Short mmCIF file of C-alpha atoms in Angstrom, two decimals:
data_model
loop_
_atom_site.label_atom_id
_atom_site.label_comp_id
_atom_site.label_asym_id
_atom_site.label_seq_id
_atom_site.Cartn_x
_atom_site.Cartn_y
_atom_site.Cartn_z
CA TYR T 1 -13.77 61.69 -24.49
CA ARG T 2 -17.42 60.73 -24.05
CA LEU T 3 -17.20 60.70 -20.25
CA HIS T 4 -15.62 64.15 -19.99
CA THR T 5 -17.74 65.71 -22.73
CA GLU T 6 -20.98 64.60 -21.09
CA LYS T 7 -19.77 65.90 -17.73
CA HIS T 8 -18.83 69.33 -19.06
CA LEU T 9 -21.94 69.72 -21.20
CA ARG T 10 -24.11 68.92 -18.19
CA LYS T 11 -22.37 71.78 -16.38
CA LEU T 12 -22.91 74.11 -19.34
CA TYR T 13 -26.63 73.33 -19.35
CA ASN T 14 -27.11 72.87 -15.62
CA ASP T 15 -28.94 76.20 -15.17
CA ALA T 16 -30.61 76.23 -18.61
CA HIS T 17 -34.38 75.90 -18.24
CA GLU T 18 -35.48 77.38 -21.56
CA GLN T 19 -34.67 75.07 -24.44
CA PRO T 20 -33.03 76.31 -27.63
CA ASP T 21 -34.61 75.65 -31.01
CA HIS T 22 -31.42 74.16 -32.42
CA ILE T 23 -27.98 73.10 -31.18
CA ILE T 24 -24.83 73.03 -33.32
CA HIS T 25 -22.17 70.76 -31.82
CA VAL T 26 -18.63 71.79 -32.78
CA THR T 27 -15.65 69.48 -32.28
CA SER T 28 -12.63 68.04 -34.05
CA THR T 29 -11.41 65.77 -31.27
CA GLY T 30 -14.03 63.06 -30.71
CA TYR T 31 -17.01 61.50 -32.44
CA PHE T 32 -19.62 59.05 -31.18
CA ASP T 33 -23.31 58.44 -31.71
CA PRO T 34 -25.44 59.27 -29.82
CA ASN T 35 -23.18 62.17 -28.94
CA ALA T 36 -23.08 64.22 -25.75
CA VAL T 37 -25.61 66.76 -27.04
CA ASP T 38 -28.09 63.96 -27.84
CA ILE T 39 -27.69 62.67 -24.31
CA ILE T 40 -28.13 66.07 -22.65
CA ILE T 41 -31.30 66.99 -24.53
CA SER T 42 -32.70 63.53 -23.81
CA GLU T 43 -32.03 64.01 -20.09
CA LYS T 44 -33.73 67.41 -20.20
CA LYS T 45 -36.62 66.02 -22.27
CA TRP T 46 -36.01 68.55 -25.04
CA HIS T 47 -37.08 66.05 -27.64
CA ASP T 48 -37.91 68.52 -30.43
CA VAL T 49 -34.55 70.33 -30.47
CA ASP T 50 -32.76 70.04 -33.83
CA ILE T 51 -29.08 69.04 -33.74
CA THR T 52 -26.39 69.72 -36.33
CA ASN T 53 -22.98 68.07 -35.93
CA PHE T 54 -20.30 70.50 -37.12
CA TYR T 55 -17.35 68.13 -37.03
CA HIS T 56 -13.72 68.04 -38.16
CA LYS T 57 -13.44 71.68 -39.20
CA ALA T 58 -10.58 72.07 -36.72
CA CYS T 59 -9.42 75.45 -35.47
CA ASN T 60 -11.39 77.41 -38.06
CA ALA T 61 -14.76 75.93 -37.03
CA PRO T 62 -16.38 78.79 -35.04
CA ILE T 63 -16.84 81.33 -37.83
CA PRO T 64 -18.39 78.86 -40.33
CA ALA T 65 -20.50 77.40 -37.49
CA ILE T 66 -21.78 80.86 -36.51
CA ARG T 67 -22.43 81.59 -40.17
CA THR T 68 -24.50 78.38 -40.38
CA ALA T 69 -26.49 79.34 -37.27
CA ASN T 70 -27.11 82.80 -38.68
CA ALA T 71 -28.34 81.30 -41.97
CA LEU T 72 -30.66 78.88 -40.16
CA ILE T 73 -32.29 81.70 -38.20
CA ARG T 74 -32.66 83.92 -41.28
CA SER T 75 -34.11 81.02 -43.28
CA SER T 76 -36.68 80.20 -40.58
CA LEU T 77 -37.78 83.85 -40.42
CA SER T 78 -38.61 83.81 -44.14
CA GLY T 79 -41.59 81.54 -43.50
CA GLY T 80 -42.50 78.37 -45.35
CA TYR T 81 -42.62 74.96 -43.71
CA GLU T 82 -39.64 75.36 -41.40
CA LYS T 83 -40.12 75.80 -37.66
CA LEU T 84 -39.31 79.31 -36.47
CA LYS T 85 -35.90 79.42 -34.78
CA LYS T 86 -35.43 82.17 -32.22
CA ARG T 87 -32.30 80.79 -30.53
CA ILE T 88 -29.55 78.49 -31.70
CA ASP T 89 -26.92 77.28 -29.25
CA LEU T 90 -23.38 76.48 -30.33
CA VAL T 91 -21.56 74.00 -28.11
CA HIS T 92 -17.82 73.38 -28.43
CA SER T 93 -16.14 70.32 -26.90
CA GLU T 94 -12.45 70.07 -27.72
CA MET T 95 -10.16 67.58 -25.94
CA PHE T 96 -6.78 67.69 -27.60
CA SER T 97 -5.22 66.22 -24.46
CA ILE T 98 -6.51 62.75 -25.40
CA HIS T 99 -4.66 62.93 -28.73
CA ILE T 100 -1.20 63.44 -27.28
CA ASN T 101 0.99 60.52 -28.31
CA LEU T 102 3.68 60.48 -25.63
CA SER T 103 5.68 57.82 -27.47
CA GLU T 104 6.24 60.09 -30.49
CA ASP T 105 9.06 62.62 -30.11
CA HIS T 106 8.69 64.19 -33.55
CA PRO T 107 8.96 68.01 -33.30
CA ILE T 108 5.37 68.46 -34.56
CA ASN T 109 4.05 66.17 -31.83
CA VAL T 110 6.11 67.98 -29.20
CA GLY T 111 4.52 71.19 -30.47
CA LEU T 112 1.05 69.68 -30.04
CA MET T 113 1.86 68.61 -26.49
CA SER T 114 3.08 72.06 -25.50
CA THR T 115 0.54 74.20 -27.37
CA PHE T 116 -2.99 72.80 -27.62
CA SER T 117 -5.44 72.91 -24.71
CA ASP T 118 -8.97 71.67 -24.01
CA SER T 119 -12.10 73.81 -24.14
CA PHE T 120 -15.83 73.45 -23.50
CA LEU T 121 -18.09 76.40 -24.31
CA ARG T 122 -21.73 77.26 -24.94
CA TYR T 123 -23.12 80.45 -26.48
CA SER T 124 -26.21 81.46 -28.43
CA ILE T 125 -27.17 83.09 -31.71
CA MET T 126 -30.53 84.89 -31.83
CA THR T 127 -32.16 87.74 -33.69
CA TYR T 128 -31.04 91.28 -32.92
CA ASP T 129 -34.57 92.23 -31.82
CA ASP T 130 -34.83 89.30 -29.38
CA ALA T 131 -31.44 90.06 -27.84
CA ARG T 132 -32.40 93.72 -27.43
CA LYS T 133 -35.81 92.91 -25.88
CA LYS T 134 -34.13 90.63 -23.33
CA GLY T 135 -31.49 93.24 -22.56
CA LEU T 136 -28.67 90.84 -23.35
CA PRO T 137 -25.18 92.26 -23.92
CA SER T 138 -24.15 90.90 -27.28
CA LEU T 139 -22.27 91.22 -30.55
CA LYS T 140 -24.19 91.92 -33.76
CA ILE T 141 -23.14 90.03 -36.89
CA VAL T 142 -22.23 92.37 -39.75
CA ALA T 143 -20.43 90.27 -42.39
CA PHE T 144 -18.69 86.96 -43.15
CA LYS T 145 -16.06 85.80 -45.63
CA ASN T 146 -14.29 82.52 -46.29
CA MET T 147 -11.60 81.42 -48.72
CA THR T 148 -9.48 78.36 -49.46
CA ILE T 149 -5.89 79.20 -50.30
CA PRO T 150 -4.92 77.73 -53.71
CA ASN T 151 -2.45 74.82 -53.74
CA SER T 152 -2.55 74.43 -49.96
CA THR T 153 -4.40 71.16 -49.34
CA ASN T 154 -1.26 69.09 -48.70
CA SER T 155 0.32 71.51 -46.22
CA ALA T 156 -1.59 70.21 -43.16
CA VAL T 157 -3.72 67.12 -42.44
CA TRP T 158 -5.71 66.23 -39.30
CA LYS T 159 -7.07 62.67 -39.45
CA VAL T 160 -8.37 59.81 -37.33
CA SER T 161 -5.59 57.38 -36.45
CA ASP T 162 -4.40 55.01 -33.72
CA PRO T 163 -3.86 55.47 -30.78
CA ALA T 164 -4.70 59.16 -31.26
CA PHE T 165 -5.62 61.52 -34.07
CA GLU T 166 -2.69 62.23 -36.36
CA PHE T 167 -1.63 65.74 -37.28
CA ARG T 168 0.76 66.20 -40.20
CA ILE T 169 1.96 69.64 -41.19
CA ASP T 170 4.67 71.36 -43.18
CA PRO T 171 4.90 74.34 -40.81
CA MET T 172 7.07 76.53 -43.03
CA LYS T 173 4.77 76.12 -46.03
CA TYR T 174 1.61 76.39 -43.91
CA PHE T 175 2.47 79.68 -42.24
CA ARG T 176 4.09 81.09 -45.38
CA LEU T 177 0.83 80.57 -47.29
CA ILE T 178 -1.19 82.27 -44.55
CA ARG T 179 1.23 85.19 -44.43
CA LYS T 180 1.19 85.52 -48.22
CA ASN T 181 -2.62 85.58 -48.49
CA ILE T 182 -3.88 87.30 -45.32
CA ASN T 183 -3.51 90.88 -46.57
CA ASN T 184 -5.46 90.43 -49.80
CA PHE T 185 -8.08 88.36 -47.97
CA VAL T 186 -8.74 91.06 -45.37
CA LYS T 187 -8.78 93.86 -47.95
CA SER T 188 -11.25 91.88 -50.05
CA PHE T 189 -13.42 91.20 -47.00
CA PHE T 190 -13.79 94.87 -46.18
CA SER T 191 -14.27 95.79 -49.83
CA ASP T 192 -17.16 93.31 -50.04
CA ALA T 193 -18.65 94.97 -46.94
CA GLY T 194 -18.38 98.41 -48.57
CA MET T 195 -15.37 99.61 -46.57
CA GLU T 196 -11.70 100.36 -47.15
CA PHE T 197 -9.55 98.40 -44.68
CA ARG T 198 -6.79 101.00 -44.63
CA GLU T 199 -9.30 103.68 -43.60
CA VAL T 200 -10.96 101.74 -40.77
CA LYS T 201 -8.22 99.49 -39.35
CA ASP T 202 -7.15 101.89 -36.61
CA GLN T 203 -10.71 101.94 -35.22
CA LEU T 204 -11.09 98.15 -35.16
CA LEU T 205 -10.58 95.58 -32.41
CA PHE T 206 -8.85 92.44 -33.67
CA VAL T 207 -9.54 88.86 -32.59
CA PHE T 208 -7.10 86.33 -34.07
CA GLN T 209 -7.29 82.59 -33.55
CA ALA T 210 -3.56 81.92 -33.79
CA SER T 211 -1.56 78.93 -32.63
CA SER T 212 1.65 80.79 -31.80
CA SER T 213 3.06 84.23 -31.12
CA LEU T 214 5.12 83.87 -34.31
CA VAL T 215 1.95 83.67 -36.41
CA LEU T 216 0.56 86.74 -34.66
CA LYS T 217 3.79 88.58 -35.37
CA GLN T 218 3.63 87.66 -39.06
CA ILE T 219 -0.03 88.69 -39.35
CA ALA T 220 0.68 92.00 -37.62
CA LYS T 221 3.48 92.72 -40.08
CA GLU T 222 1.37 91.89 -43.15
CA LEU T 223 -1.62 93.96 -41.97
CA ASP T 224 0.52 96.76 -40.52
CA LEU T 225 -1.01 96.42 -37.05
CA SER T 226 0.42 97.78 -33.82
CA GLU T 227 1.47 95.75 -30.80
CA GLU T 228 -1.53 97.18 -28.96
CA GLN T 229 -3.88 95.82 -31.63
CA MET T 230 -2.34 92.34 -31.25
CA ALA T 231 -2.16 92.34 -27.45
CA PHE T 232 -5.65 90.90 -26.82
CA SER T 233 -5.10 87.83 -29.01
CA ARG T 234 -1.54 87.40 -27.73
CA ASN T 235 -2.63 87.55 -24.08
CA THR T 236 -5.42 85.04 -24.68
CA LEU T 237 -2.92 82.63 -26.22
CA TYR T 238 -0.48 83.17 -23.35
CA GLU T 239 -3.11 82.66 -20.63
CA ASN T 240 -5.00 79.71 -22.17
CA CYS T 241 -2.60 78.11 -24.67
CA TYR T 242 -4.19 77.26 -28.01
CA LEU T 243 -7.92 76.65 -27.58
CA SER T 244 -8.50 75.71 -31.22
CA SER T 245 -12.20 76.22 -32.06
CA GLY T 246 -12.80 77.65 -28.58
CA ALA T 247 -10.42 80.61 -28.99
CA ILE T 248 -12.63 83.05 -30.91
CA PRO T 249 -15.81 82.41 -28.84
CA LEU T 250 -13.85 82.90 -25.60
CA MET T 251 -12.39 86.20 -26.80
CA CYS T 252 -15.82 87.38 -27.97
CA LYS T 253 -17.22 86.63 -24.51
CA GLN T 254 -14.45 88.70 -22.94
CA LEU T 255 -15.23 91.62 -25.25
CA ILE T 256 -18.94 91.44 -24.38
CA ASP T 257 -18.09 91.51 -20.65
CA ASP T 258 -15.57 94.37 -20.96
CA SER T 259 -17.39 97.52 -19.83
CA THR T 260 -14.63 99.74 -21.24
CA ILE T 261 -15.60 98.74 -24.79
CA SER T 262 -18.52 100.91 -25.88
CA SER T 263 -21.52 100.06 -28.04
CA GLY T 264 -20.87 100.49 -31.74
CA GLN T 265 -17.29 99.20 -31.54
CA LYS T 266 -16.46 97.09 -34.61
CA ILE T 267 -14.58 93.81 -34.09
CA ILE T 268 -12.99 91.63 -36.75
CA CYS T 269 -12.42 87.94 -35.99
CA ILE T 270 -10.04 85.93 -38.17
CA GLY T 271 -9.40 82.19 -38.07
CA TYR T 272 -7.65 79.58 -40.19
CA ALA T 273 -7.17 75.83 -40.39
CA GLN T 274 -5.91 73.10 -42.67
CA GLY T 275 -7.32 73.28 -46.14
CA ILE T 276 -5.91 75.93 -45.88
CA THR T 277 -9.09 77.86 -45.16
CA ILE T 278 -9.22 81.41 -43.80
CA SER T 279 -12.43 82.85 -42.37
CA ALA T 280 -13.37 86.32 -41.16
CA MET T 281 -16.35 87.71 -39.27
CA LEU T 282 -17.13 91.37 -38.64
CA LEU T 283 -19.06 92.08 -35.44
CA GLU T 284 -20.38 95.16 -33.67
CA LYS T 285 -20.87 95.47 -29.93
CA VAL T 286 -24.43 96.42 -28.98
#
């Protein structure tokens, strides 16, 4: 894990000459100290860059990590004794391939072998004014929401084990709980943001971090979404397998690069993971 993570992070920062103020390292597949981010900033002599390790949040990590970055920037802008933060990088390094136990033929393990994929990504959070001044195509953060589904903590567990991390899940209970709670969660999210989901849903783009087409089908049914509204998330899953914490950032990058999507377009990102936690993030293309 360390060897490959260092190699990929060097590639991600190979052409980076301006240092960030802070780096948040996101992973649920490998931990060591000093970690790959420590090593990269040491090699680049970025000795005053703050590092936050955002570990073991699994597939639902990107939205809480982005929320943390957003809070750090807003806090630094309020003054006081904290150093001003103009740019925070988020770096994802997920290597599920090293946690495949080939000697275990349990159906859950077979599912892991055939579904999860590796991902290494880097992207930045900065103020709206700075992004606009630099002419950077971007997505503006509008709102966040997170919830833990009641009585769900024993439905899925991801833990350190030998020779690989162990994943235990009751799939029927896990997906039933998500299906049962997703509608009220989304309605509450938009209500908190001063909107009515039913009135705006046909104008939204949807980004779902989902581990299977079955989950996407269930979510579409509960939220009354069309096949067209699910196609983007479904195609990403089909083309890349399940990228875990890398799925939502990758899809956001594709939306930024898509010239057919105009400024002002609202995008809702939804993720989930064991806990069971569900997170949502409303974005606007600028």
